[in-house]
Structures are given as C-alpha cells and as structure tokens.
Amino acid sequence: MTHDAIIIGGGHNGLVTACYLAKAGLKTLILERREIVGGGAITEEFHPGFKCSTLDHTPGPVAQQVLSDLNLLGHGLEFITPDARVLSLTEDGRALCIYNDTQRSVSEIEKFSAKDAKRYPEFIDSFAKIGAVLAPILSLTPPSIDHPTANDAWQFGKIGLAFRGLGKTDEYRLLRWGPMAVADLVAEWFETEVLRATVAARGISGSFAGPWSAGTSLGLLLQAALDANPIPPATFVKGGMGELTKALAAAASASGVEIQTNAEVIRIDTNEANEAKVVLSDGRELKARAVISNADPRTTFLRLVDPLDLDPNFLLKMRNYRASGTVAKINLALDGLPKFKGVDDEKKLAGRIHIGPEIDYIERAFDASKYGDFAKEPYLDITIPSLSDASLAPQGKHVMSVQVQFAPYKLRNGDWNSRAQEFADTVIEQLNRFAPGLKDLVLSGQVITPLDLEQTYGLSGGQIHHGEQALDQFFTFRPLIGWAQYRTPLKRLYLCGAGTHPGGGVTGLPGANAAREIVKDFKAKRV
Ligand SMILES: Cc1cc2nc3c(=O)[nH]c(=O)nc-3n(C[C@H](O)[C@H](O)[C@H](O)COP(=O)(O)OP(=O)(O)OC[C@H]3O[C@@H](n4cnc5c(N)ncnc54)[C@H](O)[C@@H]3O)c2cc1C
C-alpha cells in the first residue's frame, strides 16, 4: 500500500477532496482517466488560436471557504466579472439586460414594464435573504435518517433560528416555493415574459424538466443559496475554466498530492479487510486504506464495482437513480463579433446571453426531449468570453460558447453519431435568427453531444450534474436515501463528486464536505 487514499477522477471535486485530505496528513493519489485534470472545468484549444471553457461557462460559484482554505488566488486563479449579468433576447428584436447592479437592471426592466421594475428589487432582496438562510445547508453533511447525531440537531437548530429571523413573509415564501413549478413562481412576480423566462431558466439548468414541471423552483432556490441571486452569474475565470482546475491541481501538488493522468480505473475492489484496491486499464493494481470516487454514482456502482459486492436492494435503487442528460454544448470560433438584434452596446454581450424569450418557448424545447428529439427551437445559454478575456481568441475574433437545452441522451430516431451535424445546423440557424449574419462568421465549431459527454468526459447518461437534481435526489436523498453522508455500503469506498450533496455546479462543496467525513473516519480509525 503506497497511499492512504486514492481518488478516482481529477474533476474539481476530486481535486478539492485531495487538497483537504493532504492537508490532514493523508498521502493521497489522484487517478484521472483523461490526459488532463479538470472534468467539466477545462479549457481547450478547439481551433488554432481559439480556446474556451470546453464544457462549463462559469463557476458555480466556488465556495468562499474553499477559495480561501486552498489559497486558489495565490495559485494563479483570477476572476473576471463584467457589469452585465444576462442579456435576454426576444423574438421582436428587443433585448433586456440584467446587470449585477440592481438599480441599473431596474432602469432596463422599466423599458418593458413599470410594474416589474418596481417589484424587481424586492424579488432580488427576498432571494438574497432566503439564500443566506439556505447557504449553510450546502456545507453540511446531510443527516442520517436512521441515526441522526447530536451535531445534526445542533446544525439544524442554527438553521431553524436563521429561518425564524427571515420574518413571516420570506419564511412563508421559502416554505411555499420549493415544490412549486418555477413558471408559477415567476408569474407571481412579473408580467414581462422575457423576464419570467430568464429567471425560470435558472431553475431548470441541466434538468430533465421544463419550467412547468413541479419542483423546479427548488433549482432556483439552490442556486440562490450559492450566490444569493436568482439571476444566473456571469463571473468568468481568466483563461477559461481550466485555469480554475489548474490552480486546484497546483494547490494539490503543493500539499503533496500525487496526480496521474491517462490513468483509468476499471475496477474497485474492497473485499480485503484492511485495504481497498483499484485496477487500472493498463493492468496496474493500486492499494490504499480508502478509495474515493469522483466519478458519478452510476459509473461508480454500476461499472466499477462488482455487482456481487453490493446488496441487491442498493443496486436496484442505484439503477433507478435518474441520470439522463438533456444538455449539449457547441463552441464556435468566430471571425468577428456577431450583431444581435436590438443590442445597442456590445458591453451588454459580456455576461450571459439568453435565447429563450418566453416560458412557453422553453417548455416547448423541453417537450421535444420528452419524446426523444432535440428541440428545433432550443433554449440557448450563451457566452462570448473573449469579449472580456483577450487570451481566448486572436485580436478581432471571438469564441462563442453555447449550452443547448434540450438535447436528450436517447434519441427516438437515429442516434447522436448520425444526427450531430443536423443538430448543430439547427442551433446555428436559431442563433442566426437572433444575430443575422452570424452563420457567415463561423470559422469552425466543436459539437459536444450528450453521447460525447458520456464517452469522452465520463458522465453517465450525459447528465451534466452526475444525476438529475430534483426533490427526490436532493440533500438526504443524494445520491440515495441512507447514503448521503459520502460513505457507501462498501466500508472503504467513498463518493466526493457532484452526485453527492449539494450536487452539480463548480462549487467545490461536495468535495470539501466529503473530505471532512473521510478525515473523520481516518481519525476514528474506521478505515
Ligand atoms: C456541458 C456542461 C456545461 C456545464 N455548465 C456549467 C456551468 O456553466 N457552471 C457550473 O458551475 N457547472 C456547469 N456544469 C456542471 C459541472 O461541470 C459539474 O457539476 C462539475 O464538473 C462536477 O464536478 P466533479 O468534480 O464532481 O465531476 P467532473 O467534473 O465530472 O469530474 C469527474 C472526473 O472523473 C474522471 N473519471 C470518471 N471516471 C473515471 C475512471 N473510471 N477513472 C479515472 N477517472 C475517471 C472524469 O474524467 C472527470 O475528470 C456543466 C457541465 C457540462 C457537462
């Protein structure tokens, strides 16, 4: 045995876990199947001179505690925050720009509705307050349903007190909103369709759900807990998301973590009493006191562990864990900056650009995926990171990064290999409707389908969050009820990725929470 802990996967959560374990004195090894670490948070050159965050647009955001504990700014991480947060385009050529600054946003919303402009500050304020109450839950280990501890009771007591501090109106809102369809929630606040759709879209990001699906407000509340704002964030990492995981890898190496790339684990074996073993695709066998999987739960339990090692009841539940992707990604190298209809100032393009002008537009895009097809008029979440980061494209040229929803993992007709070009053409056609002439600017494109997400990036079912984020796969239910404390039915095997609480997004929180539990077990000599 050469290491105390072996981490399968060098995604950002695996790296975060590794850093904390090494800081606690554990000799830690990361095995990453790809040639680079980073998982979803990577930057790659996809056309000569053009680079962008291959998958993610922006960090979740990363938890402050993680940033400071691991001194990521000291390891080269830099953020860029443009003033504009989201620019939402409409069919009739008007564009609504939401800024980080509430008053500036109010002036923009006023052009659409005086009533909405008046309500917007209260909406933002309410989410900020509710987000502050929910935020501590994200850093907690969910309590065990069967064996809650005194510490669980203490933590919940503190959250209960904060909840009481919200005052009656926001208390009531928090309790009522969680199970609601996000379309209903936004309709209670605003009359402007494009504003409703912009807010609602945050609740369904990466989900197999449309804005009219029950429980989608939970998605919005979870996001609000991360950054106290219902509007999607537009803080970029300088150099793309890969620079974030490079800083994490540097922090890990500085703490003594060993990182091996091109090292795919094909089997986890925990049958020996005093050690766990992983088998690699190159035939090597490595042993440690604990193995921690940053791979998603379905990959971990349905591909890497021998089914005979698991209780059939657990296996059945894991087979029912929902992880079917709905997102595809297209990265474009552009010969210049496209001109979007109704946009008078290019600074407004520097945050996210939202094409999904109405709630029903987004719902129709979801409908297609329910029936096994990609949307002909997809909801597009776009960024042009080269507008604020010149390192990503040659001068005068740009990169456009487009997240496309909905693109179901399983197509009813044909498959992703045969339909990727048709899909890309559909997306570019739709972009061109909102930015006439864009088609002629495209020098090259990278199309990443849900199948590519599975095959190249290791995401089971192409699910970007390692599993659907819904009420039944959340908190004490993530990934499964009874197994939400980062431990698994196999004594020496742990989980640390986005398939654990608090789920997907580049926050570092699952990794940090998992590390806390693993260190506890090492200290108590349970492994
Ligand atoms: C298209 C797309 C867009 C997204 N947009 C955003 C966004 O804008 N903002 C945001 O915050 N989040 C976004 N996400 C979600 C975010 O990427 C994930 O939540 C995050 O990457 C999860 O981090 P992780 O470390 O848990 O897992 P991952 O990043 O998935 O890393 C897991 C790692 O494990 C490795 N691995 C898997 N199996 C093995 C094996 N057998 N052996 C060795 N290594 C293995 C993988 O190669 C990978 O490197 C997006 C995701 C996708 C796919």
XYZ file of C-alpha atoms and ligand atoms in Angstrom:
580
model
C 0.000 0.000 0.000
C 1.626 3.260 -1.144
C -1.125 5.735 -0.325
C -3.697 6.377 2.390
C -6.291 7.498 -0.142
C -6.794 7.010 -3.872
C -9.192 9.381 -5.613
C -10.754 8.191 -8.858
C -11.105 11.250 -11.079
C -9.455 14.647 -11.142
C -12.578 16.747 -11.585
C -12.692 19.883 -9.473
C -14.343 17.996 -6.607
C -11.741 15.234 -6.678
C -9.027 17.890 -6.565
C -10.708 19.709 -3.667
C -11.073 16.469 -1.692
C -7.436 15.624 -2.375
C -6.259 19.021 -1.114
C -8.145 18.683 2.165
C -7.001 15.074 2.697
C -3.379 16.023 2.071
C -3.715 18.967 4.455
C -4.927 16.476 7.076
C -1.711 14.494 6.539
C -3.054 11.715 4.315
C -0.896 10.510 1.467
C -3.201 10.972 -1.484
C -3.130 9.895 -5.133
C -5.479 11.110 -7.897
C -6.073 8.851 -10.901
C -7.622 10.690 -13.859
C -8.664 8.815 -16.988
C -8.253 11.761 -19.353
C -4.989 13.386 -20.399
C -5.833 16.471 -18.332
C -7.427 17.001 -14.947
C -10.469 19.233 -14.541
C -13.503 17.115 -15.512
C -16.166 19.640 -16.540
C -13.906 22.599 -15.723
C -11.355 22.595 -18.547
C -10.065 24.969 -21.220
C -9.028 23.549 -24.578
C -7.982 24.932 -27.946
C -10.656 23.760 -30.375
C -9.440 25.700 -33.422
C -5.941 27.142 -33.935
C -5.712 30.252 -31.732
C -9.244 29.801 -30.277
C -9.705 28.496 -26.748
C -12.686 28.337 -24.455
C -14.127 26.525 -21.482
C -14.980 23.322 -23.307
C -17.997 22.478 -21.136
C -18.836 24.865 -18.264
C -19.349 28.583 -18.853
C -18.652 29.938 -15.387
C -18.008 28.615 -11.876
C -20.996 27.707 -9.730
C -19.618 29.984 -7.932
C -16.837 28.300 -5.948
C -17.497 28.420 -2.191
C -15.555 31.214 -0.450
C -14.318 28.760 2.168
C -12.757 26.539 -0.493
C -11.193 29.529 -2.265
C -9.531 30.703 0.908
C -8.687 27.329 2.537
C -6.850 26.258 -0.607
C -5.475 29.712 -1.426
C -6.603 29.398 -5.037
C -5.980 33.071 -5.817
C -2.409 32.505 -4.610
C -2.162 29.617 -7.089
C -2.966 31.839 -10.068
C -6.782 31.867 -10.189
C -8.279 35.147 -11.459
C -11.923 36.060 -11.959
C -13.453 38.498 -14.439
C -16.885 39.952 -13.650
C -18.477 42.055 -16.383
C -21.191 44.534 -15.313
C -23.843 42.765 -17.401
C -25.141 39.542 -15.910
C -27.598 38.368 -18.552
C -28.800 39.793 -21.833
C -32.127 38.256 -22.850
C -33.185 38.440 -26.462
C -36.763 38.496 -27.698
C -38.412 37.488 -30.968
C -39.424 41.082 -31.705
C -35.845 42.327 -31.517
C -35.939 43.917 -28.065
C -33.279 42.929 -25.563
C -33.457 43.012 -21.784
C -30.159 43.462 -19.972
C -29.894 42.482 -16.304
C -26.859 43.901 -14.525
C -25.140 42.974 -11.288
C -26.304 46.373 -10.112
C -29.990 46.249 -9.156
C -30.758 49.888 -9.981
C -29.253 49.561 -13.463
C -31.408 46.484 -14.021
C -34.480 48.360 -12.818
C -33.879 51.034 -15.492
C -33.707 48.307 -18.155
C -36.791 46.470 -16.896
C -38.722 49.770 -16.880
C -38.496 49.765 -20.696
C -40.653 46.611 -20.580
C -42.886 47.137 -17.546
C -43.008 49.788 -14.852
C -44.775 47.308 -12.587
C -42.000 44.706 -12.944
C -39.314 47.332 -12.456
C -40.945 48.237 -9.150
C -41.098 44.627 -7.958
C -37.602 43.581 -9.080
C -35.648 44.980 -6.075
C -37.984 43.173 -3.638
C -37.523 39.928 -5.600
C -33.744 40.248 -5.507
C -33.821 41.172 -1.841
C -36.062 38.256 -0.909
C -33.831 35.750 -2.733
C -30.747 37.236 -1.103
C -32.273 36.775 2.367
C -33.580 33.275 1.667
C -30.280 32.349 0.002
C -28.390 33.419 3.131
C -30.524 31.087 5.257
C -30.098 28.170 2.856
C -26.374 28.672 2.205
C -25.131 26.901 5.373
C -27.097 23.781 4.373
C -24.850 23.403 1.329
C -21.787 22.918 3.528
C -23.460 20.379 5.811
C -23.256 16.649 5.639
C -26.924 15.669 5.250
C -28.130 13.949 8.426
C -28.625 10.228 8.526
C -32.359 9.484 8.511
C -31.887 6.395 10.711
C -29.180 7.665 13.053
C -29.261 11.476 13.364
C -26.471 12.744 15.602
C -26.400 15.490 18.231
C -24.367 17.583 15.797
C -27.124 17.210 13.158
C -29.619 18.539 15.700
C -27.298 21.441 16.591
C -26.747 22.416 12.935
C -30.459 22.297 12.201
C -31.190 24.280 15.326
C -28.931 27.042 13.975
C -30.642 26.960 10.577
C -34.047 26.998 12.301
C -33.037 30.145 14.169
C -31.882 31.816 10.942
C -35.187 30.786 9.356
C -37.118 32.481 12.173
C -35.020 35.574 11.538
C -36.355 35.824 7.977
C -39.646 37.307 9.098
C -43.067 35.968 8.205
C -43.197 36.960 4.525
C -39.931 35.328 3.499
C -40.469 32.336 5.815
C -43.723 31.655 4.034
C -42.134 32.182 0.619
C -39.322 29.729 1.372
C -41.711 27.000 2.529
C -44.078 27.505 -0.375
C -41.626 27.949 -3.253
C -39.602 24.683 -3.047
C -42.227 22.321 -4.516
C -43.650 24.879 -6.990
C -43.171 24.935 -10.755
C -40.756 27.758 -11.422
C -43.112 29.123 -14.127
C -45.741 29.694 -11.429
C -43.249 31.356 -9.115
C -42.083 33.902 -11.681
C -45.651 34.558 -12.841
C -46.480 35.651 -9.293
C -43.801 38.316 -9.543
C -43.566 39.578 -13.089
C -45.712 40.227 -16.167
C -42.873 40.555 -18.713
C -42.450 37.202 -20.471
C -38.757 37.583 -21.201
C -38.009 38.434 -17.576
C -40.071 35.477 -16.364
C -38.248 33.156 -18.784
C -34.793 34.449 -17.838
C -35.350 33.798 -14.136
C -37.141 30.479 -14.656
C -34.347 29.129 -16.879
C -32.007 29.081 -13.886
C -34.332 26.651 -12.131
C -34.126 24.051 -14.907
C -30.457 24.273 -15.852
C -29.226 20.779 -16.720
C -32.514 19.176 -15.666
C -34.922 16.860 -17.370
C -37.673 19.342 -16.576
C -39.392 22.294 -18.161
C -40.457 25.438 -16.334
C -43.914 23.982 -15.800
C -42.536 20.868 -14.067
C -43.292 20.616 -10.347
C -40.359 21.211 -8.013
C -38.324 23.318 -10.447
C -38.333 26.275 -8.062
C -36.050 24.147 -5.901
C -33.384 24.508 -8.592
C -33.711 28.262 -8.368
C -33.555 28.235 -4.568
C -30.446 26.055 -4.621
C -28.769 28.470 -6.993
C -29.841 31.380 -4.807
C -28.189 29.627 -1.898
C -24.922 29.568 -3.850
C -24.759 33.239 -4.730
C -27.840 34.841 -3.174
C -29.207 35.847 -6.577
C -31.946 34.347 -8.771
C -30.275 35.599 -11.959
C -27.514 33.325 -13.397
C -23.998 34.525 -12.572
C -21.516 35.751 -15.170
C -18.205 35.700 -13.365
C -15.651 34.123 -15.679
C -12.332 32.525 -14.906
C -9.498 34.309 -16.723
C -8.152 31.897 -19.318
C -11.288 29.726 -19.059
C -12.455 27.185 -16.502
C -9.333 25.086 -16.967
C -7.375 27.750 -15.114
C -9.510 27.087 -12.038
C -8.692 23.397 -12.013
C -5.062 24.188 -12.831
C -4.975 26.319 -9.675
C -6.578 23.437 -7.770
C -4.040 20.976 -9.173
C -1.234 23.364 -8.166
C -2.680 23.620 -4.646
C -2.954 19.823 -4.511
C 0.618 19.279 -5.686
C 1.871 21.884 -3.212
C 0.177 19.885 -0.427
C 1.887 16.689 -1.565
C -0.888 15.102 -3.637
C 0.308 12.886 -6.478
C -1.679 13.253 -9.711
C -1.594 10.698 -12.527
C -3.387 11.394 -15.818
C -4.202 8.838 -18.529
C -4.966 6.558 -15.592
C -8.388 4.981 -15.980
C -9.773 2.888 -13.156
C -11.797 -0.062 -14.406
C -12.487 -1.871 -11.133
C -12.814 -1.105 -7.419
C -12.324 -3.990 -5.024
C -12.945 -3.555 -1.303
C -13.085 -7.200 -0.315
C -9.840 -7.268 1.677
C -10.219 -6.456 5.373
C -7.502 -3.812 5.646
C -7.221 -2.239 2.227
C -9.092 -1.217 -0.890
C -7.784 -1.876 -4.368
C -8.283 -0.266 -7.756
C -7.449 -1.920 -11.065
C -6.413 0.326 -13.937
C -6.997 -0.205 -17.647
C -3.229 -0.601 -18.115
C -3.314 -3.589 -15.766
C -1.814 -1.949 -12.701
C -3.330 -2.648 -9.275
C -3.023 0.036 -6.593
C -3.976 -0.234 -2.953
C -4.914 2.267 -0.270
C -6.809 2.436 3.000
C -9.661 4.244 1.258
C -10.833 4.787 -2.306
C -12.831 7.909 -3.080
C -14.767 8.145 -6.312
C -15.169 11.478 -8.081
C -16.886 9.592 -10.911
C -20.672 9.848 -10.917
C -22.644 7.371 -8.777
C -23.907 5.247 -11.675
C -20.398 4.886 -13.108
C -19.032 4.066 -9.665
C -21.552 1.427 -8.651
C -22.796 0.057 -11.962
C -19.463 -0.033 -13.844
C -16.554 -0.043 -11.411
C -17.829 -2.192 -8.534
C -18.624 -5.872 -8.950
C -22.431 -6.176 -8.560
C -21.860 -9.209 -6.325
C -20.216 -6.891 -3.776
C -23.421 -4.853 -3.401
C -26.718 -5.556 -1.707
C -29.372 -6.199 -4.430
C -31.658 -3.614 -2.834
C -28.940 -0.938 -3.067
C -28.204 -1.976 -6.663
C -31.865 -1.688 -7.594
C -32.043 1.815 -6.116
C -28.876 2.823 -7.936
C -30.279 1.537 -11.224
C -33.273 3.800 -10.588
C -31.094 6.839 -9.839
C -32.034 9.213 -12.649
C -29.140 10.492 -14.749
C -30.234 11.144 -18.277
C -28.665 14.141 -19.970
C -30.514 16.995 -21.628
C -27.687 19.403 -22.445
C -25.309 19.639 -25.405
C -22.517 22.116 -25.954
C -21.378 23.954 -29.074
C -18.227 26.079 -29.183
C -17.764 28.391 -32.146
C -14.678 30.171 -33.466
C -15.966 33.431 -34.957
C -14.336 35.745 -37.460
C -15.767 38.769 -35.633
C -18.369 39.831 -33.098
C -21.908 38.954 -34.197
C -24.549 41.686 -34.181
C -27.578 40.711 -32.132
C -30.938 42.285 -32.939
C -31.869 45.078 -30.538
C -28.422 45.311 -28.889
C -27.012 48.828 -28.992
C -23.938 48.335 -26.795
C -21.501 45.430 -27.063
C -20.761 45.620 -23.318
C -24.227 44.126 -22.827
C -22.952 40.925 -24.514
C -20.170 40.406 -21.983
C -22.222 38.347 -19.473
C -24.563 35.505 -20.441
C -26.817 35.782 -23.472
C -30.166 34.092 -23.113
C -32.261 32.870 -26.038
C -35.490 31.585 -24.593
C -37.799 34.566 -24.815
C -40.895 33.040 -23.229
C -41.738 30.425 -20.647
C -43.683 28.511 -23.290
C -40.715 28.634 -25.683
C -38.561 26.873 -23.056
C -41.357 24.435 -22.215
C -41.748 23.529 -25.902
C -37.986 22.953 -26.096
C -38.366 20.543 -23.153
C -41.382 18.832 -24.789
C -39.183 17.717 -27.672
C -36.806 15.917 -25.312
C -39.687 14.165 -23.525
C -40.456 12.497 -26.830
C -36.864 11.658 -27.698
C -35.970 14.522 -30.002
C -33.824 17.620 -29.720
C -35.572 20.964 -29.726
C -35.961 22.632 -33.105
C -36.073 25.960 -31.254
C -33.714 25.240 -28.362
C -33.171 27.287 -25.248
C -29.630 28.657 -25.612
C -27.407 29.829 -22.780
C -24.537 31.619 -24.494
C -21.330 33.375 -23.529
C -18.703 35.197 -25.585
C -15.850 35.033 -23.061
C -13.337 36.565 -25.484
C -15.143 39.903 -25.036
C -13.570 40.274 -21.612
C -10.612 37.904 -21.956
C -8.349 38.616 -24.936
C -6.271 35.482 -24.242
C -9.002 33.268 -25.741
C -9.045 34.365 -29.394
C -6.875 36.267 -31.881
C -7.434 40.028 -31.959
C -10.752 40.982 -33.544
C -12.003 37.386 -33.453
C -14.189 35.732 -30.820
C -15.198 32.466 -29.226
C -18.822 31.736 -28.545
C -19.743 29.060 -26.062
C -23.326 27.756 -26.336
C -25.114 25.447 -23.921
C -28.091 23.926 -25.661
C -31.109 22.640 -23.835
C -32.890 20.376 -24.638
C -30.857 17.596 -26.238
C -31.888 14.223 -24.782
C -29.313 11.481 -24.304
C -31.552 8.964 -26.068
C -32.923 9.953 -29.455
C -36.015 8.202 -30.730
C -34.914 8.410 -34.365
C -31.307 7.696 -35.252
C -28.504 8.384 -32.817
C -26.160 11.204 -31.885
C -23.387 9.945 -34.157
C -25.605 10.269 -37.209
C -27.515 13.407 -36.157
C -24.836 15.654 -34.613
C -24.480 17.764 -37.800
C -28.245 18.229 -38.168
C -28.346 19.275 -34.521
C -25.510 21.787 -34.959
C -27.204 23.237 -38.062
C -30.440 23.664 -36.088
C -28.646 25.555 -33.335
C -26.722 27.803 -35.728
C -29.916 28.541 -37.658
C -31.583 29.593 -34.421
C -28.605 31.749 -33.419
C -28.730 33.359 -36.822
C -32.370 34.375 -36.295
C -31.318 36.439 -33.297
C -27.960 37.520 -34.729
C -28.415 37.783 -38.508
C -25.185 37.117 -40.341
C -23.688 35.019 -37.545
C -23.602 31.978 -39.829
C -21.083 33.717 -42.090
C -18.770 34.440 -39.164
C -18.340 30.801 -38.159
C -14.778 29.639 -38.859
C -15.094 26.359 -37.050
C -17.249 24.630 -34.457
C -16.981 21.955 -31.793
C -20.155 19.982 -31.147
C -20.395 18.024 -27.902
C -23.495 15.863 -27.719
C -24.812 14.064 -24.614
C -23.208 10.903 -26.019
C -19.841 12.708 -26.183
C -20.369 13.832 -22.594
C -20.622 10.182 -21.630
C -17.922 8.742 -23.856
C -15.286 11.483 -23.717
C -15.969 13.178 -20.401
C -17.160 10.132 -18.432
C -20.610 11.468 -17.499
C -23.006 8.558 -17.222
C -26.073 9.186 -19.425
C -24.502 12.504 -20.432
C -26.000 14.022 -17.250
C -24.042 17.191 -16.541
C -24.682 17.176 -12.783
C -23.859 13.463 -12.189
C -27.596 12.863 -11.667
C -30.850 14.722 -12.009
C -31.210 17.487 -9.412
C -34.775 17.037 -8.255
C -36.589 16.922 -4.917
C -36.167 13.128 -4.718
C -32.415 13.251 -5.456
C -31.516 16.128 -3.217
C -29.907 16.567 0.242
C -30.538 13.403 2.329
C -31.627 11.681 -0.891
C -28.415 12.399 -2.851
C -27.444 10.060 -4.306
C -29.731 7.701 -2.360
C -31.595 7.885 0.903
C -29.442 6.305 3.616
C -26.231 7.051 1.665
C -25.972 10.830 1.632
C -23.003 11.116 4.003
C -20.330 10.499 1.322
C -19.934 6.937 2.640
C -21.164 3.930 0.676
C -22.253 0.381 1.538
C -18.605 -0.605 0.944
C -16.623 0.350 4.033
C -13.524 1.712 2.282
C -15.288 3.358 -0.661
C -16.481 6.992 -0.556
C -18.037 9.403 -3.049
C -16.932 13.022 -3.462
C -18.434 14.261 -6.746
C -21.475 16.166 -7.920
C -23.652 13.095 -7.353
C -23.434 13.899 -3.642
C -24.860 16.839 -1.676
C -25.110 19.690 -2.641
C -24.861 18.462 -6.234
C -23.652 19.876 -9.522
C -22.016 23.143 -10.395
C -18.428 24.121 -9.871
C -18.632 24.971 -6.178
C -16.125 22.586 -4.582
C -18.696 21.872 -1.895
C -19.277 18.122 -2.451
C -15.509 17.645 -2.459
C -14.993 19.680 0.712
C -17.886 18.004 2.560
C -16.684 14.547 1.553
C -13.139 15.282 2.733
C -14.453 16.308 6.164
C -16.233 12.951 6.592
C -13.288 10.926 5.269
C -10.814 12.643 7.605
C -13.206 11.954 10.499
C -13.190 8.229 9.624
C -9.393 8.158 9.339
C -9.050 9.879 12.718
C -11.513 7.456 14.321
C -9.603 4.566 12.686
C -12.783 3.423 10.915
C -10.705 2.904 7.747
C -21.896 20.950 -20.937
C -21.791 21.286 -19.471
C -21.981 22.590 -19.054
C -21.901 22.926 -17.703
N -22.000 24.244 -17.321
C -21.722 24.585 -16.051
C -21.562 25.953 -15.688
O -21.644 26.859 -16.525
N -21.311 26.244 -14.381
C -21.174 25.255 -13.443
O -20.921 25.568 -12.282
N -21.307 23.946 -13.766
C -21.567 23.596 -15.041
N -21.640 22.270 -15.398
C -21.623 21.251 -14.344
C -20.215 20.992 -13.832
O -19.352 20.744 -14.907
C -20.242 19.762 -12.911
O -21.180 19.943 -11.894
C -18.869 19.566 -12.309
O -17.930 19.362 -13.334
C -18.850 18.391 -11.379
O -17.540 18.295 -10.893
P -16.979 16.927 -10.351
O -15.585 17.158 -9.960
O -17.907 16.384 -9.318
O -17.062 15.919 -11.585
P -16.430 16.001 -13.034
O -16.087 17.382 -13.385
O -17.380 15.277 -13.924
O -15.096 15.170 -12.894
C -15.093 13.772 -12.739
C -13.744 13.284 -13.221
O -13.655 11.885 -13.005
C -12.977 11.326 -14.118
N -13.309 9.902 -14.184
C -14.528 9.347 -14.388
N -14.433 8.011 -14.385
C -13.134 7.715 -14.160
C -12.412 6.490 -14.071
N -13.019 5.307 -14.213
N -11.076 6.538 -13.841
C -10.438 7.722 -13.688
N -11.079 8.905 -13.803
C -12.407 8.899 -14.014
C -13.512 12.124 -15.296
O -12.696 12.011 -16.443
C -13.524 13.513 -14.703
O -12.319 14.183 -14.910
C -21.682 21.912 -16.744
C -21.454 20.610 -17.160
C -21.484 20.294 -18.519
C -21.208 18.881 -18.943
